[in-house]
Amino acid sequence: MNELALLADTAGAEVVEQILQVRRAIHPSTFIGSGKAQEIAELCQAEDIDLVIFDDDLTPAQIKNLDKQIERRILDRSGLILDIFAGRARSRQARIQVELAQLQYMMPRLTRQWDHLSRQEGGVGSGGAIGVRGPGETQLEIDRRLIRHKIKYLTKQLKTVEGHYNVQRKQRSDMFCAALVGYTNAGKSTAFNAITNAGTLVENRLFATLDSTTRSIDVGIGQDVLISDTVGFISKLPHHLVSSFKSTLTEVYSADLLLHVVDISHPCYEEHIETVNTVLDDLGASKLPSLLVFNKVDLLKEPGILNRLNAEYPGSMTMSALVQEDVARLRERIGIVANETRLEEFDLFVPHHAASILSAIYESGQIVVREDEPEGVRVVVRLEPATVNRLKKRLDEFTSMELHQ
Ligand SMILES: Nc1nc2c(ncn2[C@@H]2O[C@H](COP(=O)(O)OP(=O)(O)OP(=O)(O)O)[C@@H](O)[C@H]2O)c(=O)[nH]1
Ligand SMILES: [Mg+2]
């Protein structure tokens, strides 16, 4: 509920009341009990409340019935999240994606009567407008056929925009790509800015970032790598939103390394990890190499938790995105993984008379296996492909020299 309050605040609403009901089963037609709905209706009257937001998704029929009984705009969690995205989308791609998700969300809800809507509209404050941004109210009156048409049109537009984007993406696909992913407000953009010296928007609000940003950085391995900052995830993320944002999340599922940033100072950090893993799974990115980065350690009141983290999440790292040395450590970790990924295993046979090459191999790479044979040494090495090509050339020269003799 606190998270819902934050979401409402992000959308520009002022939270007046929080209401809980414990029920054994969801009421099929009104979600909450009818007595509770009556209580809310009276509260709205008494406190001059314009908008009632539910933390769970409601069926179109439930919204319609609640609407009738409470006589206020009813919004569910998905509707609220979509509204925030609509208000924050900047790039053409993000705007199309959000509008598409909103229309898909709206489609089954078109049967409702929007009778008191126009009545409410005149007198309400800013909060009353939440949930009608984006496609807008006029769209609600258009029939399904038109909406379907619009969905088709937007899908096509999105493909065109994505087309341009994929070309850009391909041009740099041979570079190592790391993507910052994680729950909203975990500190991804803060870490991104610290690593790249970029000026991405950082805010103590949910969904500060919607569009991915990518920069190249030097991680000390003699070759730049790419790092991307991406949109944050949240629990019960509307399904349509995930599917329309798939293209924005290309950075996520085509990454060579995911940096899963976690706000360790948040009491629900474990649930956040779960949620992010579920969304990653939805995106087909759960098998990618990933590094858990526990952020905001500076806010921890009991540092004992850090030891537990190392035991529970082996290989994870802890940091504060506000501390330069920590950011440098993160950069180093990226470098180590990038380096390992770049190296490939090769099988080489080095004849005895080319022993100088053997020492070059020892200098430039890791020897995985070495077998001494009568004619020379057989090695399996982990090296950069370019280095191997150079070595092979030198080996060929030796072999041809031998043939000449
Ligand atoms: N104390 C402390 N605050 C941090 C740290 N990292 C980030 N923050 C703060 O946490 C808030 C959210 O940071 P962002 O970088 O915008 O988070 P994000 O993960 O990009 O969030 P979204 O873009 O909304 O998904 C901001 O107020 C940051 O200043 C940290 O290590 N320590
Ligand atoms: Mg961000």
PDB file of N, CA and C and ligand atoms in Angstrom, residues 183-190 192 200-203 205 207-211 229-232, ligand 2:
ATOM      1  N   TYR A 183      14.563  -3.015  -9.750  1.00  0.00           N
ATOM      2  CA  TYR A 183      13.307  -2.437  -9.297  1.00  0.00           C
ATOM      3  C   TYR A 183      13.392  -0.923  -9.416  1.00  0.00           C
ATOM      4  N   THR A 184      12.255  -0.285  -9.604  1.00  0.00           N
ATOM      5  CA  THR A 184      12.265   1.162  -9.727  1.00  0.00           C
ATOM      6  C   THR A 184      12.786   1.810  -8.437  1.00  0.00           C
ATOM      7  N   ASN A 185      13.564   2.863  -8.608  1.00  0.00           N
ATOM      8  CA  ASN A 185      14.152   3.615  -7.495  1.00  0.00           C
ATOM      9  C   ASN A 185      15.342   2.907  -6.817  1.00  0.00           C
ATOM     10  N   ALA A 186      15.864   1.841  -7.431  1.00  0.00           N
ATOM     11  CA  ALA A 186      16.971   1.101  -6.817  1.00  0.00           C
ATOM     12  C   ALA A 186      18.283   1.872  -6.888  1.00  0.00           C
ATOM     13  N   GLY A 187      18.377   2.803  -7.844  1.00  0.00           N
ATOM     14  CA  GLY A 187      19.611   3.577  -7.979  1.00  0.00           C
ATOM     15  C   GLY A 187      20.355   3.285  -9.272  1.00  0.00           C
ATOM     16  N   LYS A 188      19.642   2.735 -10.260  1.00  0.00           N
ATOM     17  CA  LYS A 188      20.280   2.399 -11.537  1.00  0.00           C
ATOM     18  C   LYS A 188      20.858   3.635 -12.219  1.00  0.00           C
ATOM     19  N   SER A 189      20.035   4.693 -12.308  1.00  0.00           N
ATOM     20  CA  SER A 189      20.499   5.893 -13.020  1.00  0.00           C
ATOM     21  C   SER A 189      21.630   6.576 -12.260  1.00  0.00           C
ATOM     22  N   THR A 190      21.574   6.510 -10.947  1.00  0.00           N
ATOM     23  CA  THR A 190      22.647   7.102 -10.139  1.00  0.00           C
ATOM     24  C   THR A 190      23.961   6.373 -10.425  1.00  0.00           C
ATOM     25  N   PHE A 192      24.608   4.601 -13.078  1.00  0.00           N
ATOM     26  CA  PHE A 192      24.922   4.852 -14.490  1.00  0.00           C
ATOM     27  C   PHE A 192      25.653   6.193 -14.643  1.00  0.00           C
ATOM     28  N   THR A 200      21.915  11.599 -16.649  1.00  0.00           N
ATOM     29  CA  THR A 200      20.565  11.027 -16.705  1.00  0.00           C
ATOM     30  C   THR A 200      19.766  11.453 -15.475  1.00  0.00           C
ATOM     31  N   LEU A 201      18.468  11.658 -15.684  1.00  0.00           N
ATOM     32  CA  LEU A 201      17.596  12.110 -14.600  1.00  0.00           C
ATOM     33  C   LEU A 201      17.575  11.116 -13.435  1.00  0.00           C
ATOM     34  N   VAL A 202      17.879  11.631 -12.261  1.00  0.00           N
ATOM     35  CA  VAL A 202      17.811  10.828 -11.043  1.00  0.00           C
ATOM     36  C   VAL A 202      16.763  11.479 -10.159  1.00  0.00           C
ATOM     37  N   GLU A 203      15.837  10.678  -9.648  1.00  0.00           N
ATOM     38  CA  GLU A 203      14.791  11.256  -8.820  1.00  0.00           C
ATOM     39  C   GLU A 203      14.378  10.264  -7.762  1.00  0.00           C
ATOM     40  N   ARG A 205      11.720   9.163  -6.985  1.00  0.00           N
ATOM     41  CA  ARG A 205      10.349   8.903  -7.400  1.00  0.00           C
ATOM     42  C   ARG A 205      10.369   7.620  -8.213  1.00  0.00           C
ATOM     43  N   PHE A 207       9.759   5.298 -11.406  1.00  0.00           N
ATOM     44  CA  PHE A 207       9.802   5.450 -12.863  1.00  0.00           C
ATOM     45  C   PHE A 207      10.383   6.784 -13.335  1.00  0.00           C
ATOM     46  N   ALA A 208      11.538   7.139 -12.811  1.00  0.00           N
ATOM     47  CA  ALA A 208      12.221   8.333 -13.290  1.00  0.00           C
ATOM     48  C   ALA A 208      12.721   8.090 -14.714  1.00  0.00           C
ATOM     49  N   THR A 209      13.110   6.852 -14.997  1.00  0.00           N
ATOM     50  CA  THR A 209      13.659   6.521 -16.311  1.00  0.00           C
ATOM     51  C   THR A 209      12.667   5.680 -17.104  1.00  0.00           C
ATOM     52  N   LEU A 210      12.380   6.088 -18.332  1.00  0.00           N
ATOM     53  CA  LEU A 210      11.553   5.234 -19.190  1.00  0.00           C
ATOM     54  C   LEU A 210      12.319   4.757 -20.415  1.00  0.00           C
ATOM     55  N   ASP A 211      13.132   5.635 -20.957  1.00  0.00           N
ATOM     56  CA  ASP A 211      13.894   5.255 -22.149  1.00  0.00           C
ATOM     57  C   ASP A 211      15.279   4.762 -21.746  1.00  0.00           C
ATOM     58  N   ASP A 229      21.326   2.125 -19.187  1.00  0.00           N
ATOM     59  CA  ASP A 229      20.414   2.360 -18.069  1.00  0.00           C
ATOM     60  C   ASP A 229      19.016   2.076 -18.597  1.00  0.00           C
ATOM     61  N   THR A 230      18.195   1.352 -17.865  1.00  0.00           N
ATOM     62  CA  THR A 230      16.893   0.952 -18.408  1.00  0.00           C
ATOM     63  C   THR A 230      15.753   1.293 -17.455  1.00  0.00           C
ATOM     64  N   VAL A 231      14.545   1.110 -17.941  1.00  0.00           N
ATOM     65  CA  VAL A 231      13.344   1.380 -17.152  1.00  0.00           C
ATOM     66  C   VAL A 231      13.285   0.438 -15.943  1.00  0.00           C
ATOM     67  N   GLY A 232      12.799   0.947 -14.823  1.00  0.00           N
ATOM     68  CA  GLY A 232      12.701   0.114 -13.623  1.00  0.00           C
ATOM     69  C   GLY A 232      11.478  -0.783 -13.676  1.00  0.00           C
TER      70      GLY A 232
HETATM   71 MG    MG B   2      16.401   5.584 -13.499  1.00  0.00          MG
END
